[in-house]
Tab-separated table of C-alpha atoms and ligand atoms in Angstrom:
chain	number	residue	atom	x	y	z
A	1	MET	CA	26.393	48.140	-57.164
A	2	LYS	CA	28.647	51.099	-57.595
A	3	VAL	CA	31.284	51.818	-54.996
A	4	THR	CA	33.673	54.394	-54.473
A	5	MET	CA	37.128	52.979	-53.137
A	6	LYS	CA	38.863	56.057	-51.713
A	7	ILE	CA	42.542	54.844	-51.330
A	8	ARG	CA	45.459	56.582	-49.333
A	9	ARG	CA	48.221	56.873	-51.773
A	10	PHE	CA	51.897	57.860	-51.187
A	11	ASN	CA	55.248	57.574	-53.047
A	12	PRO	CA	57.982	58.473	-50.778
A	13	GLU	CA	60.209	58.787	-53.825
A	14	THR	CA	58.268	61.487	-55.297
A	15	GLU	CA	55.801	62.808	-52.931
A	16	THR	CA	56.437	64.570	-49.371
A	17	GLU	CA	52.670	63.863	-48.106
A	18	SER	CA	50.250	61.092	-48.640
A	19	ARG	CA	46.930	61.964	-50.446
A	20	TYR	CA	43.575	60.177	-51.149
A	21	GLN	CA	42.524	59.201	-54.650
A	22	GLU	CA	39.007	57.949	-55.308
A	23	TYR	CA	38.074	55.459	-57.933
A	24	SER	CA	34.644	54.394	-58.807
A	25	ILE	CA	33.880	50.835	-59.725
A	26	GLU	CA	31.149	48.362	-60.445
A	27	ALA	CA	31.325	45.567	-57.834
A	28	GLU	CA	29.011	42.585	-56.743
A	29	PRO	CA	28.185	42.694	-53.059
A	30	THR	CA	29.742	39.399	-52.682
A	31	ASP	CA	33.120	40.693	-54.366
A	32	ARG	CA	35.996	40.959	-51.909
A	33	VAL	CA	37.755	44.435	-51.570
A	34	LEU	CA	40.831	42.642	-52.888
A	35	ASP	CA	38.923	42.049	-56.107
A	36	GLY	CA	38.206	45.764	-56.518
A	37	LEU	CA	41.837	46.596	-55.942
A	38	MET	CA	42.886	44.113	-58.490
A	39	HIS	CA	40.131	45.624	-60.782
A	40	ILE	CA	41.863	49.126	-60.397
A	41	LYS	CA	45.196	47.759	-60.834
A	42	SER	CA	44.609	45.815	-64.030
A	43	TYR	CA	42.023	48.220	-65.913
A	44	VAL	CA	42.076	51.750	-64.303
A	45	ASP	CA	45.379	52.732	-62.727
A	46	GLY	CA	48.469	50.350	-62.958
A	47	SER	CA	50.622	52.323	-60.589
A	48	LEU	CA	48.487	51.399	-57.454
A	49	ALA	CA	50.596	49.417	-54.993
A	50	PHE	CA	49.549	46.760	-52.636
A	51	ARG	CA	50.614	43.308	-51.655
A	52	ARG	CA	48.725	40.163	-52.032
A	53	SER	CA	49.495	36.274	-52.629
A	54	CYS	CA	47.089	33.448	-51.624
A	55	GLY	CA	43.833	35.501	-52.024
A	56	HIS	CA	42.318	33.025	-49.431
A	57	GLY	CA	43.117	34.420	-45.990
A	58	VAL	CA	46.381	32.179	-45.402
A	59	CYS	CA	49.504	34.208	-46.289
A	60	GLY	CA	48.590	37.349	-44.383
A	61	SER	CA	50.090	39.781	-47.256
A	62	ASP	CA	47.006	42.005	-47.720
A	63	ALA	CA	46.377	43.259	-44.427
A	64	MET	CA	45.286	46.813	-44.587
A	65	ILE	CA	42.865	49.418	-42.847
A	66	ILE	CA	39.547	49.168	-44.299
A	67	ASN	CA	36.906	51.841	-42.949
A	68	GLY	CA	39.199	52.353	-40.013
A	69	LYS	CA	39.578	48.680	-39.106
A	70	GLU	CA	42.513	46.247	-39.602
A	71	CYS	CA	41.308	43.448	-42.033
A	72	LEU	CA	42.543	41.225	-44.840
A	73	ALA	CA	41.341	42.483	-48.276
A	74	CYS	CA	40.693	39.105	-49.467
A	75	LYS	CA	38.210	38.358	-46.688
A	76	THR	CA	36.418	41.245	-46.645
A	77	LEU	CA	33.221	41.432	-48.907
A	78	PHE	CA	31.913	44.834	-50.162
A	79	ARG	CA	28.543	44.065	-48.675
A	80	ASP	CA	30.088	44.121	-45.196
A	81	VAL	CA	31.843	47.570	-45.767
A	82	ALA	CA	29.621	49.313	-48.241
A	83	PRO	CA	26.366	50.012	-47.073
A	84	GLY	CA	24.145	50.563	-50.138
A	85	ASP	CA	24.718	51.829	-53.748
A	86	GLU	CA	27.486	54.623	-54.131
A	87	ALA	CA	28.868	53.846	-50.775
A	88	VAL	CA	32.586	54.894	-50.030
A	89	VAL	CA	35.109	52.202	-48.944
A	90	THR	CA	38.161	53.933	-47.333
A	91	ILE	CA	41.372	51.866	-47.637
A	92	GLU	CA	44.612	52.948	-45.980
A	93	PRO	CA	47.920	51.075	-45.121
A	94	LEU	CA	48.691	49.423	-41.920
A	95	ARG	CA	49.905	51.630	-38.986
A	96	HIS	CA	53.259	51.361	-37.025
A	97	GLN	CA	55.176	50.526	-40.215
A	98	PRO	CA	56.535	52.922	-42.747
A	99	VAL	CA	54.749	53.149	-46.058
A	100	GLN	CA	56.954	51.866	-49.039
A	101	ARG	CA	54.313	52.726	-51.333
A	102	ASP	CA	50.466	53.293	-51.257
A	103	LEU	CA	49.175	50.188	-49.369
A	104	MET	CA	52.400	48.612	-48.935
A	105	VAL	CA	54.418	48.838	-45.804
A	106	ASP	CA	58.094	48.064	-44.883
A	107	GLN	CA	57.871	45.147	-42.574
A	108	SER	CA	61.471	45.156	-41.177
A	109	ARG	CA	60.644	46.718	-37.896
A	110	PHE	CA	57.987	44.024	-37.192
A	111	PHE	CA	60.252	40.983	-38.354
A	112	GLN	CA	62.734	42.380	-36.159
A	113	SER	CA	60.437	41.882	-33.298
A	114	TYR	CA	59.370	38.601	-34.446
A	115	ARG	CA	63.014	37.289	-34.615
A	116	SER	CA	63.708	38.664	-31.135
A	117	VAL	CA	61.603	36.397	-29.292
A	118	MET	CA	63.380	33.411	-30.979
A	119	PRO	CA	60.268	31.836	-32.701
A	120	PHE	CA	61.646	28.222	-32.789
A	121	LEU	CA	61.898	25.344	-30.505
A	122	PHE	CA	64.682	25.265	-27.722
A	123	ASN	CA	65.460	21.673	-26.427
A	124	ASP	CA	68.768	20.333	-25.966
A	125	ARG	CA	68.041	17.242	-24.115
A	126	PRO	CA	68.237	14.059	-26.202
A	127	ALA	CA	64.953	12.934	-27.762
A	128	GLU	CA	62.990	9.822	-26.644
A	129	GLY	CA	64.710	6.633	-28.075
A	130	GLY	CA	66.904	9.258	-29.846
A	131	LYS	CA	64.440	9.856	-32.442
A	132	GLU	CA	61.403	12.230	-31.831
A	133	ARG	CA	59.913	14.288	-28.985
A	134	ILE	CA	56.629	12.698	-28.162
A	135	GLN	CA	53.764	15.226	-27.496
A	136	SER	CA	50.098	14.219	-26.432
A	137	GLN	CA	47.044	15.496	-28.546
A	138	ALA	CA	46.092	17.577	-25.133
A	139	GLU	CA	49.663	18.970	-25.007
A	140	ARG	CA	49.268	19.941	-28.631
A	141	GLU	CA	45.934	21.450	-28.141
A	142	VAL	CA	47.344	23.971	-25.675
A	143	PHE	CA	48.948	26.137	-28.302
A	144	ASP	CA	46.617	25.296	-31.167
A	145	ASP	CA	45.217	28.989	-31.200
A	146	GLU	CA	48.712	30.473	-31.610
A	147	THR	CA	49.434	28.268	-34.471
A	148	ASN	CA	46.790	29.989	-36.455
A	149	CYS	CA	48.906	33.238	-36.829
A	150	ILE	CA	49.656	34.369	-40.340
A	151	LEU	CA	51.907	37.146	-39.329
A	152	CYS	CA	49.469	39.720	-41.244
A	153	THR	CA	50.523	42.423	-38.744
A	154	ALA	CA	47.057	43.563	-38.423
A	155	CYS	CA	47.493	43.658	-34.348
A	156	PHE	CA	50.761	45.365	-34.730
A	157	SER	CA	48.861	48.130	-36.536
A	158	ALA	CA	45.857	48.257	-34.228
A	159	CYS	CA	47.857	48.289	-30.884
A	160	PRO	CA	47.471	51.489	-29.142
A	161	VAL	CA	50.633	50.820	-27.048
A	162	LEU	CA	52.862	51.244	-29.981
A	163	ASP	CA	51.622	54.831	-30.494
A	164	VAL	CA	53.339	55.735	-27.254
A	165	ASN	CA	56.133	53.054	-27.021
A	166	PRO	CA	57.479	52.158	-30.545
A	167	ASN	CA	59.801	50.001	-29.029
A	168	TYR	CA	57.213	47.508	-27.609
A	169	VAL	CA	57.868	44.140	-29.162
A	170	GLY	CA	54.085	44.106	-30.152
A	171	PRO	CA	51.263	41.490	-29.932
A	172	ALA	CA	52.302	39.195	-33.024
A	173	ALA	CA	55.786	38.471	-31.656
A	174	LEU	CA	54.274	37.815	-28.269
A	175	VAL	CA	51.631	35.451	-29.917
A	176	GLN	CA	54.624	33.501	-31.378
A	177	ALA	CA	56.581	33.595	-27.876
A	178	SER	CA	53.420	32.153	-26.323
A	179	ARG	CA	53.229	29.604	-29.178
A	180	PHE	CA	56.638	28.081	-28.100
A	181	VAL	CA	56.419	28.609	-24.536
A	182	ASN	CA	53.219	26.704	-24.360
A	183	ASP	CA	54.735	23.803	-26.214
A	184	SER	CA	55.443	20.863	-23.809
A	185	ARG	CA	58.590	20.124	-25.702
A	186	ASP	CA	60.215	23.805	-25.399
A	187	ALA	CA	62.816	24.600	-22.904
A	188	GLY	CA	63.241	28.162	-24.047
A	189	LEU	CA	61.626	30.381	-21.618
A	190	ASP	CA	64.860	31.376	-19.931
A	191	PRO	CA	66.700	32.385	-23.193
A	192	ARG	CA	63.570	34.529	-24.178
A	193	LEU	CA	63.289	36.149	-20.773
A	194	SER	CA	65.687	38.909	-21.770
A	195	VAL	CA	63.157	40.033	-24.410
A	196	LEU	CA	59.888	39.105	-22.827
A	197	ASN	CA	60.509	40.136	-19.199
A	198	ASP	CA	61.470	43.812	-20.109
A	199	PRO	CA	59.514	47.049	-20.210
A	200	ASN	CA	59.372	46.918	-23.820
A	201	GLY	CA	58.212	43.039	-23.768
A	202	VAL	CA	55.088	41.801	-22.170
A	203	TRP	CA	54.843	44.404	-19.353
A	204	SER	CA	54.129	47.225	-22.120
A	205	CYS	CA	50.767	45.308	-22.885
A	206	ASP	CA	47.898	47.219	-21.272
A	207	ASN	CA	45.108	44.974	-21.979
A	208	HIS	CA	43.364	47.194	-24.673
A	209	PHE	CA	42.091	43.957	-26.694
A	210	ASP	CA	42.295	45.760	-29.985
A	211	CYS	CA	44.914	42.996	-31.225
A	212	THR	CA	42.175	40.429	-30.330
A	213	ARG	CA	39.537	42.538	-31.868
A	214	VAL	CA	41.335	42.777	-35.363
A	215	CYS	CA	42.865	39.441	-35.675
A	216	PRO	CA	41.522	37.964	-38.937
A	217	ARG	CA	42.207	34.385	-37.583
A	218	GLU	CA	40.253	35.173	-34.285
A	219	ILE	CA	43.200	34.405	-31.998
A	220	LYS	CA	42.960	35.389	-28.480
A	221	VAL	CA	45.958	37.621	-28.617
A	222	THR	CA	45.501	39.291	-25.365
A	223	LYS	CA	44.912	36.023	-23.462
A	224	ALA	CA	48.266	34.753	-24.892
A	225	ILE	CA	50.160	37.936	-23.656
A	226	ASN	CA	48.550	37.351	-20.383
A	227	PHE	CA	49.519	33.832	-20.332
A	228	LEU	CA	53.227	34.859	-21.086
A	229	LYS	CA	52.988	37.483	-17.876
A	230	ARG	CA	51.896	34.662	-15.665
A	231	LYS	CA	54.295	32.117	-16.782
A	232	ILE	CA	57.164	34.808	-16.503
A	233	SER	CA	56.198	35.838	-13.026
A	234	LYS	CA	56.021	32.271	-11.829
A	235	GLN	CA	59.464	31.600	-13.350
A	236	LEU	CA	60.964	34.420	-11.631
A	237	GLU	CA	59.265	33.368	-8.270
A	238	THR	CA	60.873	29.932	-8.773
A	239	LYS	CA	64.288	31.533	-9.259
A	240	ALA	CA	64.033	34.112	-6.315
B	301	SF4	S1	48.095	37.468	-34.148
B	301	SF4	FE1	46.164	37.615	-35.569
B	301	SF4	S2	46.471	39.830	-36.238
B	301	SF4	FE2	48.283	39.434	-35.227
B	301	SF4	S3	49.798	38.764	-36.868
B	301	SF4	FE3	49.036	36.865	-36.117
B	301	SF4	S4	47.165	36.548	-37.285
B	301	SF4	FE4	47.655	38.707	-37.807
B	302	FES	S1	46.051	37.454	-49.911
B	302	FES	FE1	46.898	35.932	-48.547
B	302	FES	S2	45.755	36.459	-46.998
B	302	FES	FE2	44.890	37.722	-48.274
C-alpha cells in the first residue's frame, strides 16, 4: 500500500514555527508506523528526528501523536491508522513538553513531576528477621496495574487539565505515587502529601479519563488517581 506520512517538523535552532512535511512511502498494512519513520530516516531524509529504542512497546521512548491520538509508534500498525491505499497518516510530537526537534520533546518538566512524588519505597522500620520485607501475593497484586507504566508520557500529553494548569503534577507521576502508596511495605504517604494534597496535585484531576483512554499499557490511570484522592482524604481525617 502507498501511505503519505504527514509529519510535523520543527527545529527551534533554525526555525520560528513548525511546519508539516509529507513523505510518500510504500508499506505493508502490518508494518508499524515506527517502520515507516525508520524508512524515511534511513532512505529519504536523514534530518528527521524522533526517539525510539526497544521497538517493542517496553521502553516508552517513541510515544507521539498519530492521527490525533497519543500512541507508541512501535505498537501502531498502518492498517489501523491508514484506511485504504494513499491514506494520509498525520504524526505530531507529544503535547505539554517543548519540542526539541521534530518528534522529540524535552522531558525535563515531566521528570521533575515524576521525582516530586518520590517514586521509591519509604520504610525505616527494621525488616522482618533483619533480612527482607515479606509481601503476600495478594498484597503485590493490589498495585500490579501501576507497575506496568513505562513512563512514555502519553497521558501527560493527553491530559486536558495541563492545558489550563501547566503546574499540575500530571497523571503519570500520580500513577507512580499510587504504585508506592498501594505497596503494603510503604510508609511514605505523609512525606508525599505536600505534593499530592495540593491544588496542583491530585485535586487538579477532573476525571476526564483521557489519560486512561490513551495509555498504551491500558493502565487504569484515572482509577489510580481517584484511589489517591480517597487515601489522602482518609489520612487527613485520621489526623484531624
Ligand atoms: S500511565 Fe500509561 S500513558 Fe502514562 S506514562 Fe505510564 S504507560 Fe505511559
Ligand atoms: S520503541 Fe520502545 S516503546 Fe516503542
